[in-house]
Structures are given as C-alpha cells and as structure tokens.
Amino acid sequence: MKIILYIIQKEFKQIFRNKGMLPIIFVLPLLQLVILSNAATFEVKNIKFGYIDNDHTSTSRALVEKFNASTYFNVLTDFPSEALANSSMLKGEVDVLLQIPHYFERDLQKEKHNNLGVTINAIDGAAAGVENVYITQIVQRFNQNIKVDILQVSDKQIQPIAIETIPLFWYNKTLNYKTFMVPGILVLLVTMITLFLSGMNIVREKEIGTLEQINVTPIKKSQFIIGKLFPFWVIGMGLLTVGLILAKVIFNIPIIGSLPLLYLYTSIYILVILGIGLFISNFTNTQQQAMFIAWFFTVIFILMSGLFTPIESMPKWAQTITEFNPIKYFVEVMRMVMLKGSGFMDILPQLLKTLLYAFIMNALAVWSYKKTN
C-alpha cells in the first residue's frame, strides 16, 4: 500500500511540475466545451433565400413575407429572370430559390390550386433536407391562411376540416440543440484527456529512461499500474465536475437525475479509458506513436457513438459494432441521467457492460505490461 501511495504521489508531483501540461489538462478542455457546444449544431439558419415573383400580386407578396418573417431564412433579392437566379445559385450567392408562376393569385381563385417551383442547393444533402422541411412548413401555413382569405369556401360540406396538432416536447421543451449536445461533448472531453494522458504516460517513462529503473524494483505490476493510473482517474472526475458546473452556469443544461449515480457510472467508465490507454502504451515506444494510435481509435469511437449522428440511422453492421463502443454507453447514460432523470435500474444494462469492459481492458493492460524487455 505504501508503494502505491508513493507512486501516486510521484505522479501528481510530475503532473503539476510540468507547467506546459497544466493548461492542456485544465484549461483547453473547458474552452473546447464552450466552443464546441456552440459550433456543433445541426440547426440550419441564415439560409440565403432568393425568389422570382412572376405574379406581383398581394398573394405572392404575402407568401414572400412569410419567408421574410421566418428566423431561418435571409431573404436577399427578387430576381427578374430565371437565368439570373440560376447564375446566382451557381455562384453560391443563394441557397434556395422560390419561383412564383404567372397568374398565381388568379389560378388559386379559379382553379383552387397552383404550383410553386423550389430549387435548393443540395451539395450538403443533410442541410438541403432540413431546408426543404422549413419551406414545406411555411407553404402549408400560408396555404391554410389563403383557404379563408381567397378561396371563400361557402359550401360547408366541401370545406376542408382543419386538424390542429399541439406537440408536447419531453426532456427538451425549448428544442435547444445545446441541451442535446453539451452532455455528449462533455463525454468527448473526459474521454480524450484521460485516454491521451494515460496512453502517453508510461511511454514517456520509456523515453526518459525511468521505466527501467522502476522495473528493477520488487514492485508488482498491479501496484505500479494502479499508482500510475489513479491520478488520471482523479483528473477525469475533476473534469466531469467542472464540465457539469459550466454546463449548468453557461448553457443552463438541466440536471434532472442523480449526480451520485452519474459519478458512479463515470468512475467505472474512466477505468475503461485508462485501461485502453495503458494497453496502447504497452505496445508503443514513443509518445507520437501512442498519440496516433489513441487518436485513431478515438475518432472511430466518437463517430460511432451516437454523439453526432443517430445510431439507428447507421447500417445494421455498424449498429452491431457500436455494441463494443464504450463511448456510446457513456453518451447514453449522460443524456438519460441529465435530461430524463433516469435511475439506477434504467442505466443498469449500460453499467454492467461498462463494468465488464473495464475488467477486460485493465486485465489486458496488466497482462501485456512487461517489466523486462
């Protein structure tokens, strides 16, 4: 026990002695949390909107005004011809073109229907899909209004029935995307810092030659590894604490569930990440090698964790692979506990899988560590 405490004390001194490492551990992750939480969003706003009004009636102007009133569209100009409009889209000056046909108002009154032309820049397919939804909603609302203002349906038997839906948004009443992203980004920062530090720690000992000195001592492998990894476990828990405080103070993210339950799961999850980092360091000889390998697996884990894209949208083979992704479980637990208020039994499947993962990875790390070359 005294040997473990000595190693832990030595590691803490070594961490705080390195003045260049302290900002990387304690300052940059917090800046990343603030910046990424504002940057990582799938909301599509400030859509550059142009239109061709061939009708020039009060009805066509009312339709354009609907887009102008929207917070998502930035109405730029009225193009006099389709050729100029297409040229502007080719140059990237507009994202959406609305073409209102000739006799738009007259045909609505006589024929009871009409068509609109919409052209969307679909280089970014995801953004184009969202823009199409916005446009469809605005046109539908406009259509409901003109049924009363223009069509003047007098026959109640043929009058369309209006069905009003009143949505109830659970867990994110304001539909704020930061509420969804901040818990996931906090997972990302805790994972990256603890993985990189643990992955490079023993490799650094190899580079400066102190590892050989430790290997000739009678210290056991398990004692050495516990002493090496415990400081980074404490740092990971500290990052979680500061991140939760910033999430509440800056972004007003709700924390509905139990904090002790969240810390319990995190304490086990960090053991998984530390085990992976140590396992990587056992097979690398330089910090650059350890960093590259750790980053390689981190990118895969993050992209397949459900942090940015839903796992349900992935192919079946990819969904199967995500079952072996520890970050996936942490993202799920963070959002379940913080936003839904889930209890112990709700996160028990993720907890058991993470506990098994921690046991396997740390067992492999201890087994693969060799005191002799």
mmCIF file of C-alpha atoms in Angstrom:
data_model
loop_
_atom_site.group_PDB
_atom_site.id
_atom_site.type_symbol
_atom_site.label_atom_id
_atom_site.label_comp_id
_atom_site.label_asym_id
_atom_site.label_seq_id
_atom_site.Cartn_x
_atom_site.Cartn_y
_atom_site.Cartn_z
ATOM 1 C CA MET A 1 0.000 0.000 0.000
ATOM 2 C CA LYS A 2 2.821 2.380 0.839
ATOM 3 C CA ILE A 3 4.393 1.673 -2.551
ATOM 4 C CA ILE A 4 1.136 2.527 -4.355
ATOM 5 C CA LEU A 5 0.761 5.761 -2.394
ATOM 6 C CA TYR A 6 4.362 6.665 -3.198
ATOM 7 C CA ILE A 7 3.780 6.154 -6.935
ATOM 8 C CA ILE A 8 0.538 8.159 -6.799
ATOM 9 C CA GLN A 9 2.306 10.998 -5.004
ATOM 10 C CA LYS A 10 5.120 10.884 -7.551
ATOM 11 C CA GLU A 11 2.666 11.048 -10.452
ATOM 12 C CA PHE A 12 0.821 14.046 -9.038
ATOM 13 C CA LYS A 13 4.123 15.872 -8.497
ATOM 14 C CA GLN A 14 5.188 15.062 -12.034
ATOM 15 C CA ILE A 15 1.888 16.333 -13.458
ATOM 16 C CA PHE A 16 1.934 19.642 -11.585
ATOM 17 C CA ARG A 17 5.645 20.112 -12.160
ATOM 18 C CA ASN A 18 5.096 20.214 -15.910
ATOM 19 C CA LYS A 19 3.840 23.788 -16.397
ATOM 20 C CA GLY A 20 3.121 23.225 -20.070
ATOM 21 C CA MET A 21 0.847 20.260 -19.337
ATOM 22 C CA LEU A 22 -1.398 22.042 -16.830
ATOM 23 C CA PRO A 23 -3.206 24.287 -19.379
ATOM 24 C CA ILE A 24 -3.736 21.267 -21.639
ATOM 25 C CA ILE A 25 -5.359 19.336 -18.813
ATOM 26 C CA PHE A 26 -7.417 22.010 -17.089
ATOM 27 C CA VAL A 27 -7.895 24.998 -19.412
ATOM 28 C CA LEU A 28 -8.169 23.752 -23.004
ATOM 29 C CA PRO A 29 -10.913 21.170 -22.291
ATOM 30 C CA LEU A 30 -13.084 23.861 -20.743
ATOM 31 C CA LEU A 31 -12.553 26.176 -23.708
ATOM 32 C CA GLN A 32 -13.366 23.296 -26.022
ATOM 33 C CA LEU A 33 -16.589 22.625 -24.127
ATOM 34 C CA VAL A 34 -17.695 26.232 -24.550
ATOM 35 C CA ILE A 35 -16.654 26.483 -28.219
ATOM 36 C CA LEU A 36 -17.779 23.054 -29.423
ATOM 37 C CA SER A 37 -21.150 23.348 -27.705
ATOM 38 C CA ASN A 38 -21.878 26.436 -29.801
ATOM 39 C CA ALA A 39 -20.293 25.135 -33.003
ATOM 40 C CA ALA A 40 -21.535 21.536 -33.045
ATOM 41 C CA THR A 41 -25.113 22.027 -34.174
ATOM 42 C CA PHE A 42 -27.264 20.604 -36.940
ATOM 43 C CA GLU A 43 -29.620 23.572 -36.885
ATOM 44 C CA VAL A 44 -29.733 25.275 -40.276
ATOM 45 C CA LYS A 45 -30.124 29.048 -40.026
ATOM 46 C CA ASN A 46 -29.390 32.148 -42.119
ATOM 47 C CA ILE A 47 -30.476 30.367 -45.300
ATOM 48 C CA LYS A 48 -29.799 32.635 -48.273
ATOM 49 C CA PHE A 49 -33.196 32.930 -49.952
ATOM 50 C CA GLY A 50 -33.991 34.357 -53.389
ATOM 51 C CA TYR A 51 -37.247 34.376 -55.321
ATOM 52 C CA ILE A 52 -38.717 35.040 -58.764
ATOM 53 C CA ASP A 53 -42.105 36.704 -58.487
ATOM 54 C CA ASN A 54 -43.816 36.409 -61.865
ATOM 55 C CA ASP A 55 -47.206 37.344 -60.446
ATOM 56 C CA HIS A 56 -46.604 40.577 -58.463
ATOM 57 C CA THR A 57 -49.882 40.389 -56.598
ATOM 58 C CA SER A 58 -50.765 40.786 -52.950
ATOM 59 C CA THR A 59 -50.928 36.997 -52.601
ATOM 60 C CA SER A 60 -47.425 36.448 -53.972
ATOM 61 C CA ARG A 61 -46.064 39.254 -51.782
ATOM 62 C CA ALA A 62 -47.756 37.708 -48.748
ATOM 63 C CA LEU A 63 -46.045 34.396 -49.486
ATOM 64 C CA VAL A 64 -42.611 36.039 -49.722
ATOM 65 C CA GLU A 65 -43.316 37.887 -46.490
ATOM 66 C CA LYS A 66 -43.878 34.558 -44.757
ATOM 67 C CA PHE A 67 -40.297 33.603 -45.585
ATOM 68 C CA ASN A 68 -39.032 37.037 -44.607
ATOM 69 C CA ALA A 69 -40.674 36.678 -41.191
ATOM 70 C CA SER A 70 -39.005 33.336 -40.562
ATOM 71 C CA THR A 71 -35.891 33.303 -38.385
ATOM 72 C CA TYR A 72 -34.335 30.635 -40.597
ATOM 73 C CA PHE A 73 -34.360 32.471 -43.921
ATOM 74 C CA ASN A 74 -32.460 35.547 -45.017
ATOM 75 C CA VAL A 75 -34.434 36.932 -47.965
ATOM 76 C CA LEU A 76 -31.899 38.565 -50.263
ATOM 77 C CA THR A 77 -33.410 39.672 -53.552
ATOM 78 C CA ASP A 78 -36.124 39.358 -56.175
ATOM 79 C CA PHE A 79 -34.587 38.058 -59.389
ATOM 80 C CA PRO A 80 -36.068 39.434 -62.624
ATOM 81 C CA SER A 81 -35.390 36.230 -64.569
ATOM 82 C CA GLU A 82 -34.769 32.549 -64.032
ATOM 83 C CA ALA A 83 -31.388 32.750 -65.769
ATOM 84 C CA LEU A 84 -30.068 35.341 -63.293
ATOM 85 C CA ALA A 85 -31.429 33.315 -60.396
ATOM 86 C CA ASN A 86 -29.718 30.127 -61.571
ATOM 87 C CA SER A 87 -26.472 32.022 -62.115
ATOM 88 C CA SER A 88 -26.652 33.361 -58.571
ATOM 89 C CA MET A 89 -27.134 29.867 -57.168
ATOM 90 C CA LEU A 90 -24.212 28.607 -59.237
ATOM 91 C CA LYS A 91 -22.018 31.269 -57.620
ATOM 92 C CA GLY A 92 -23.224 30.251 -54.164
ATOM 93 C CA GLU A 93 -24.973 33.560 -53.521
ATOM 94 C CA VAL A 94 -28.288 31.892 -52.680
ATOM 95 C CA ASP A 95 -29.205 28.533 -51.177
ATOM 96 C CA VAL A 96 -32.923 28.431 -52.016
ATOM 97 C CA LEU A 97 -34.855 29.802 -54.988
ATOM 98 C CA LEU A 98 -38.625 30.157 -54.930
ATOM 99 C CA GLN A 99 -40.375 30.634 -58.281
ATOM 100 C CA ILE A 100 -43.904 32.019 -58.177
ATOM 101 C CA PRO A 101 -45.671 31.380 -61.513
ATOM 102 C CA HIS A 102 -47.688 33.803 -63.625
ATOM 103 C CA TYR A 103 -51.349 34.235 -62.617
ATOM 104 C CA PHE A 104 -50.631 32.684 -59.218
ATOM 105 C CA GLU A 105 -53.452 34.506 -57.428
ATOM 106 C CA ARG A 106 -55.947 34.180 -60.275
ATOM 107 C CA ASP A 107 -55.461 30.419 -60.610
ATOM 108 C CA LEU A 108 -55.847 29.962 -56.877
ATOM 109 C CA GLN A 109 -59.209 31.692 -57.018
ATOM 110 C CA LYS A 110 -60.456 29.924 -60.145
ATOM 111 C CA GLU A 111 -58.750 26.520 -60.158
ATOM 112 C CA LYS A 112 -58.482 26.180 -56.354
ATOM 113 C CA HIS A 113 -54.859 25.042 -56.662
ATOM 114 C CA ASN A 114 -51.492 26.076 -58.051
ATOM 115 C CA ASN A 115 -47.834 25.001 -58.073
ATOM 116 C CA LEU A 116 -44.667 26.632 -56.795
ATOM 117 C CA GLY A 117 -41.152 25.993 -58.025
ATOM 118 C CA VAL A 118 -38.472 25.492 -55.371
ATOM 119 C CA THR A 119 -34.793 24.953 -56.135
ATOM 120 C CA ILE A 120 -32.452 24.009 -53.282
ATOM 121 C CA ASN A 121 -28.666 23.847 -53.305
ATOM 122 C CA ALA A 122 -28.193 20.212 -52.245
ATOM 123 C CA ILE A 123 -24.395 19.960 -52.119
ATOM 124 C CA ASP A 124 -24.913 19.443 -48.386
ATOM 125 C CA GLY A 125 -27.669 16.836 -48.524
ATOM 126 C CA ALA A 126 -28.475 16.994 -44.815
ATOM 127 C CA ALA A 127 -28.857 20.782 -44.846
ATOM 128 C CA ALA A 128 -30.952 20.608 -48.024
ATOM 129 C CA GLY A 129 -33.314 18.142 -46.364
ATOM 130 C CA VAL A 130 -33.780 20.463 -43.381
ATOM 131 C CA GLU A 131 -34.325 23.459 -45.676
ATOM 132 C CA ASN A 132 -36.980 21.522 -47.572
ATOM 133 C CA VAL A 133 -38.819 20.842 -44.304
ATOM 134 C CA TYR A 134 -38.725 24.536 -43.400
ATOM 135 C CA ILE A 135 -40.082 25.533 -46.821
ATOM 136 C CA THR A 136 -42.841 22.925 -46.699
ATOM 137 C CA GLN A 137 -43.995 24.100 -43.265
ATOM 138 C CA ILE A 138 -44.136 27.758 -44.348
ATOM 139 C CA VAL A 139 -46.053 26.944 -47.539
ATOM 140 C CA GLN A 140 -48.508 24.759 -45.627
ATOM 141 C CA ARG A 141 -49.220 27.531 -43.119
ATOM 142 C CA PHE A 142 -49.654 30.005 -45.973
ATOM 143 C CA ASN A 143 -51.999 27.565 -47.719
ATOM 144 C CA GLN A 144 -54.188 27.341 -44.626
ATOM 145 C CA ASN A 145 -54.485 31.119 -44.482
ATOM 146 C CA ILE A 146 -55.465 31.621 -48.105
ATOM 147 C CA LYS A 147 -58.186 28.975 -47.841
ATOM 148 C CA VAL A 148 -60.046 31.550 -45.799
ATOM 149 C CA ASP A 149 -58.804 34.753 -47.434
ATOM 150 C CA ILE A 150 -59.066 33.778 -51.106
ATOM 151 C CA LEU A 151 -60.946 30.564 -51.717
ATOM 152 C CA GLN A 152 -64.004 31.697 -49.741
ATOM 153 C CA VAL A 153 -65.450 28.220 -49.483
ATOM 154 C CA SER A 154 -69.151 28.635 -48.919
ATOM 155 C CA ASP A 155 -70.300 25.055 -49.026
ATOM 156 C CA LYS A 156 -69.678 23.619 -45.576
ATOM 157 C CA GLN A 157 -69.933 20.105 -46.934
ATOM 158 C CA ILE A 158 -66.863 20.516 -49.100
ATOM 159 C CA GLN A 159 -64.992 22.769 -46.700
ATOM 160 C CA PRO A 160 -61.774 21.008 -45.595
ATOM 161 C CA ILE A 161 -61.525 20.032 -41.963
ATOM 162 C CA ALA A 162 -58.673 21.720 -40.116
ATOM 163 C CA ILE A 163 -56.800 19.420 -37.732
ATOM 164 C CA GLU A 164 -54.646 21.208 -35.199
ATOM 165 C CA THR A 165 -51.800 19.355 -33.517
ATOM 166 C CA ILE A 166 -50.425 20.530 -30.201
ATOM 167 C CA PRO A 167 -46.977 18.955 -29.682
ATOM 168 C CA LEU A 168 -45.597 18.233 -26.235
ATOM 169 C CA PHE A 169 -41.791 18.160 -26.176
ATOM 170 C CA TRP A 170 -40.397 15.995 -23.410
ATOM 171 C CA TYR A 171 -36.883 16.374 -21.990
ATOM 172 C CA ASN A 172 -36.091 19.431 -24.159
ATOM 173 C CA LYS A 173 -39.067 21.782 -24.066
ATOM 174 C CA THR A 174 -37.319 24.682 -25.808
ATOM 175 C CA LEU A 175 -35.840 22.444 -28.540
ATOM 176 C CA ASN A 176 -32.434 23.898 -27.722
ATOM 177 C CA TYR A 177 -29.788 21.901 -29.555
ATOM 178 C CA LYS A 178 -27.185 22.673 -26.862
ATOM 179 C CA THR A 179 -29.296 20.705 -24.403
ATOM 180 C CA PHE A 180 -28.699 17.662 -26.586
ATOM 181 C CA MET A 181 -25.055 18.318 -27.479
ATOM 182 C CA VAL A 182 -23.421 19.571 -24.254
ATOM 183 C CA PRO A 183 -23.687 16.253 -22.339
ATOM 184 C CA GLY A 184 -22.197 14.433 -25.334
ATOM 185 C CA ILE A 185 -19.344 16.918 -25.759
ATOM 186 C CA LEU A 186 -18.580 16.601 -22.051
ATOM 187 C CA VAL A 187 -18.218 12.854 -22.623
ATOM 188 C CA LEU A 188 -15.871 13.585 -25.515
ATOM 189 C CA LEU A 189 -13.579 15.816 -23.453
ATOM 190 C CA VAL A 190 -13.383 13.475 -20.463
ATOM 191 C CA THR A 191 -12.592 10.594 -22.804
ATOM 192 C CA MET A 192 -9.909 12.332 -24.849
ATOM 193 C CA ILE A 193 -7.994 13.848 -21.949
ATOM 194 C CA THR A 194 -7.878 10.680 -19.849
ATOM 195 C CA LEU A 195 -7.080 8.461 -22.845
ATOM 196 C CA PHE A 196 -4.242 10.616 -24.158
ATOM 197 C CA LEU A 197 -2.691 11.210 -20.747
ATOM 198 C CA SER A 198 -2.780 7.561 -19.756
ATOM 199 C CA GLY A 199 -1.591 6.465 -23.194
ATOM 200 C CA MET A 200 1.433 8.745 -23.175
ATOM 201 C CA ASN A 201 2.370 8.420 -19.503
ATOM 202 C CA ILE A 202 4.232 5.111 -19.498
ATOM 203 C CA VAL A 203 5.657 5.819 -22.944
ATOM 204 C CA ARG A 204 7.168 8.999 -21.543
ATOM 205 C CA GLU A 205 8.786 6.935 -18.790
ATOM 206 C CA LYS A 206 10.274 4.739 -21.520
ATOM 207 C CA GLU A 207 11.649 7.746 -23.400
ATOM 208 C CA ILE A 208 13.357 9.355 -20.420
ATOM 209 C CA GLY A 209 14.637 6.006 -19.110
ATOM 210 C CA THR A 210 12.975 5.983 -15.693
ATOM 211 C CA LEU A 211 10.822 2.952 -16.522
ATOM 212 C CA GLU A 212 13.860 0.656 -16.488
ATOM 213 C CA GLN A 213 14.723 1.889 -13.023
ATOM 214 C CA ILE A 214 11.220 1.104 -11.788
ATOM 215 C CA ASN A 215 11.257 -2.326 -13.428
ATOM 216 C CA VAL A 216 14.262 -3.477 -11.388
ATOM 217 C CA THR A 217 12.442 -2.774 -8.131
ATOM 218 C CA PRO A 218 10.346 -5.502 -6.434
ATOM 219 C CA ILE A 219 7.123 -3.597 -7.059
ATOM 220 C CA LYS A 220 4.308 -5.697 -8.521
ATOM 221 C CA LYS A 221 2.768 -4.927 -11.894
ATOM 222 C CA SER A 222 -0.667 -4.321 -10.416
ATOM 223 C CA GLN A 223 0.721 -1.908 -7.834
ATOM 224 C CA PHE A 224 2.651 0.005 -10.469
ATOM 225 C CA ILE A 225 -0.367 0.291 -12.781
ATOM 226 C CA ILE A 226 -2.745 1.392 -10.012
ATOM 227 C CA GLY A 227 -0.290 4.044 -8.898
ATOM 228 C CA LYS A 228 0.184 5.215 -12.477
ATOM 229 C CA LEU A 229 -3.478 5.427 -13.432
ATOM 230 C CA PHE A 230 -5.114 6.701 -10.245
ATOM 231 C CA PRO A 231 -4.029 10.356 -10.741
ATOM 232 C CA PHE A 232 -5.596 10.394 -14.196
ATOM 233 C CA TRP A 233 -8.768 8.855 -12.766
ATOM 234 C CA VAL A 234 -8.920 11.792 -10.329
ATOM 235 C CA ILE A 235 -8.300 14.259 -13.169
ATOM 236 C CA GLY A 236 -11.109 12.693 -15.209
ATOM 237 C CA MET A 237 -13.551 13.016 -12.319
ATOM 238 C CA GLY A 238 -12.426 16.598 -11.806
ATOM 239 C CA LEU A 239 -13.015 17.419 -15.476
ATOM 240 C CA LEU A 240 -16.514 15.976 -15.205
ATOM 241 C CA THR A 241 -17.228 18.159 -12.169
ATOM 242 C CA VAL A 242 -16.033 21.366 -13.793
ATOM 243 C CA GLY A 243 -17.807 20.466 -17.030
ATOM 244 C CA LEU A 244 -21.123 19.928 -15.238
ATOM 245 C CA ILE A 245 -20.750 23.283 -13.494
ATOM 246 C CA LEU A 246 -20.082 25.060 -16.798
ATOM 247 C CA ALA A 247 -22.962 23.217 -18.465
ATOM 248 C CA LYS A 248 -25.329 24.493 -15.796
ATOM 249 C CA VAL A 249 -23.962 28.024 -15.424
ATOM 250 C CA ILE A 250 -23.228 28.899 -19.070
ATOM 251 C CA PHE A 251 -25.700 26.770 -21.041
ATOM 252 C CA ASN A 252 -28.356 26.199 -18.359
ATOM 253 C CA ILE A 253 -28.416 22.482 -19.141
ATOM 254 C CA PRO A 254 -30.894 20.687 -16.857
ATOM 255 C CA ILE A 255 -29.521 18.062 -14.490
ATOM 256 C CA ILE A 256 -32.679 16.210 -13.547
ATOM 257 C CA GLY A 257 -31.223 12.878 -12.451
ATOM 258 C CA SER A 258 -28.978 11.804 -9.600
ATOM 259 C CA LEU A 259 -25.461 13.236 -9.570
ATOM 260 C CA PRO A 260 -24.100 10.395 -7.388
ATOM 261 C CA LEU A 261 -25.414 7.930 -9.974
ATOM 262 C CA LEU A 262 -23.706 9.899 -12.743
ATOM 263 C CA TYR A 263 -20.425 9.916 -10.816
ATOM 264 C CA LEU A 264 -20.734 6.198 -10.102
ATOM 265 C CA TYR A 265 -21.014 5.378 -13.775
ATOM 266 C CA THR A 266 -18.264 7.842 -14.729
ATOM 267 C CA SER A 267 -15.862 6.329 -12.206
ATOM 268 C CA ILE A 268 -16.259 2.947 -13.907
ATOM 269 C CA TYR A 269 -16.149 4.400 -17.399
ATOM 270 C CA ILE A 270 -12.849 6.194 -16.755
ATOM 271 C CA LEU A 271 -11.355 2.850 -15.731
ATOM 272 C CA VAL A 272 -12.224 1.575 -19.216
ATOM 273 C CA ILE A 273 -10.491 4.510 -20.901
ATOM 274 C CA LEU A 274 -7.441 4.287 -18.643
ATOM 275 C CA GLY A 275 -7.160 0.573 -19.373
ATOM 276 C CA ILE A 276 -7.271 1.258 -23.115
ATOM 277 C CA GLY A 277 -4.637 3.978 -22.780
ATOM 278 C CA LEU A 278 -2.323 1.748 -20.767
ATOM 279 C CA PHE A 279 -2.840 -1.129 -23.185
ATOM 280 C CA ILE A 280 -1.794 1.139 -26.058
ATOM 281 C CA SER A 281 1.267 2.401 -24.195
ATOM 282 C CA ASN A 282 2.477 -1.148 -23.606
ATOM 283 C CA PHE A 283 2.938 -1.648 -27.355
ATOM 284 C CA THR A 284 4.389 1.743 -28.302
ATOM 285 C CA ASN A 285 7.841 3.202 -27.782
ATOM 286 C CA THR A 286 7.273 6.917 -28.396
ATOM 287 C CA GLN A 287 4.628 9.416 -27.375
ATOM 288 C CA GLN A 288 3.908 10.158 -31.029
ATOM 289 C CA GLN A 289 3.055 6.516 -31.665
ATOM 290 C CA ALA A 290 0.805 6.389 -28.603
ATOM 291 C CA MET A 291 -0.950 9.611 -29.592
ATOM 292 C CA PHE A 292 -1.548 8.446 -33.163
ATOM 293 C CA ILE A 293 -2.995 5.078 -32.140
ATOM 294 C CA ALA A 294 -5.141 6.633 -29.402
ATOM 295 C CA TRP A 295 -6.458 9.252 -31.819
ATOM 296 C CA PHE A 296 -7.184 6.603 -34.449
ATOM 297 C CA PHE A 297 -9.464 4.640 -32.121
ATOM 298 C CA THR A 298 -10.944 7.792 -30.574
ATOM 299 C CA VAL A 299 -12.184 9.073 -33.933
ATOM 300 C CA ILE A 300 -13.858 5.737 -34.683
ATOM 301 C CA PHE A 301 -15.426 5.533 -31.225
ATOM 302 C CA ILE A 302 -16.735 9.113 -31.417
ATOM 303 C CA LEU A 303 -18.234 8.822 -34.899
ATOM 304 C CA MET A 304 -19.978 5.573 -33.954
ATOM 305 C CA SER A 305 -21.129 6.657 -30.501
ATOM 306 C CA GLY A 306 -24.358 8.407 -31.451
ATOM 307 C CA LEU A 307 -22.887 11.733 -30.353
ATOM 308 C CA PHE A 308 -23.377 13.478 -33.701
ATOM 309 C CA THR A 309 -25.457 11.023 -35.735
ATOM 310 C CA PRO A 310 -28.185 8.643 -34.524
ATOM 311 C CA ILE A 311 -27.073 5.032 -34.219
ATOM 312 C CA GLU A 312 -30.477 3.965 -35.542
ATOM 313 C CA SER A 313 -29.617 5.603 -38.886
ATOM 314 C CA MET A 314 -26.453 3.532 -39.309
ATOM 315 C CA PRO A 315 -26.306 0.267 -41.283
ATOM 316 C CA LYS A 316 -27.033 -2.909 -39.339
ATOM 317 C CA TRP A 317 -23.380 -3.992 -39.341
ATOM 318 C CA ALA A 318 -22.367 -0.599 -37.913
ATOM 319 C CA GLN A 319 -25.036 -0.827 -35.214
ATOM 320 C CA THR A 320 -23.593 -4.204 -34.217
ATOM 321 C CA ILE A 321 -20.092 -2.735 -33.941
ATOM 322 C CA THR A 322 -21.348 0.073 -31.693
ATOM 323 C CA GLU A 323 -22.185 -2.546 -29.050
ATOM 324 C CA PHE A 324 -18.424 -2.711 -28.402
ATOM 325 C CA ASN A 325 -18.054 1.068 -28.180
ATOM 326 C CA PRO A 326 -17.697 2.328 -24.585
ATOM 327 C CA ILE A 327 -18.282 5.959 -25.570
ATOM 328 C CA LYS A 328 -21.738 5.006 -26.843
ATOM 329 C CA TYR A 329 -22.780 3.871 -23.375
ATOM 330 C CA PHE A 330 -21.401 6.964 -21.664
ATOM 331 C CA VAL A 331 -23.228 9.277 -24.086
ATOM 332 C CA GLU A 332 -26.464 7.371 -23.470
ATOM 333 C CA VAL A 333 -26.073 7.476 -19.693
ATOM 334 C CA MET A 334 -25.177 11.181 -19.625
ATOM 335 C CA ARG A 335 -28.252 12.121 -21.623
ATOM 336 C CA MET A 336 -30.518 9.698 -19.771
ATOM 337 C CA VAL A 337 -29.496 10.882 -16.299
ATOM 338 C CA MET A 338 -29.113 14.599 -17.033
ATOM 339 C CA LEU A 339 -32.097 15.128 -19.328
ATOM 340 C CA LYS A 340 -34.539 12.325 -18.481
ATOM 341 C CA GLY A 341 -33.781 11.805 -14.804
ATOM 342 C CA SER A 342 -33.182 8.077 -15.298
ATOM 343 C CA GLY A 343 -32.482 5.970 -12.235
ATOM 344 C CA PHE A 344 -30.159 3.099 -11.415
ATOM 345 C CA MET A 345 -32.331 0.396 -12.973
ATOM 346 C CA ASP A 346 -32.660 2.427 -16.178
ATOM 347 C CA ILE A 347 -28.904 2.577 -16.762
ATOM 348 C CA LEU A 348 -28.170 -0.890 -15.373
ATOM 349 C CA PRO A 349 -27.595 -2.500 -18.827
ATOM 350 C CA GLN A 350 -25.033 0.173 -19.760
ATOM 351 C CA LEU A 351 -23.458 -0.043 -16.308
ATOM 352 C CA LEU A 352 -22.972 -3.809 -16.478
ATOM 353 C CA LYS A 353 -21.499 -3.671 -19.987
ATOM 354 C CA THR A 354 -19.117 -0.873 -18.968
ATOM 355 C CA LEU A 355 -18.074 -2.768 -15.850
ATOM 356 C CA LEU A 356 -17.283 -5.835 -17.948
ATOM 357 C CA TYR A 357 -15.396 -3.656 -20.424
ATOM 358 C CA ALA A 358 -13.351 -2.131 -17.575
ATOM 359 C CA PHE A 359 -12.431 -5.551 -16.218
ATOM 360 C CA ILE A 360 -11.352 -6.879 -19.614
ATOM 361 C CA MET A 361 -9.313 -3.838 -20.645
ATOM 362 C CA ASN A 362 -7.482 -3.477 -17.347
ATOM 363 C CA ALA A 363 -6.801 -7.213 -17.231
ATOM 364 C CA LEU A 364 -5.315 -6.993 -20.728
ATOM 365 C CA ALA A 365 -3.296 -3.937 -19.709
ATOM 366 C CA VAL A 366 -1.814 -5.682 -16.673
ATOM 367 C CA TRP A 367 -1.168 -8.852 -18.651
ATOM 368 C CA SER A 368 0.528 -7.054 -21.539
ATOM 369 C CA TYR A 369 2.762 -4.909 -19.329
ATOM 370 C CA LYS A 370 6.229 -6.464 -19.111
ATOM 371 C CA LYS A 371 8.775 -5.497 -16.542
ATOM 372 C CA THR A 372 11.517 -6.938 -18.738
ATOM 373 C CA ASN A 373 12.137 -6.344 -22.423
#
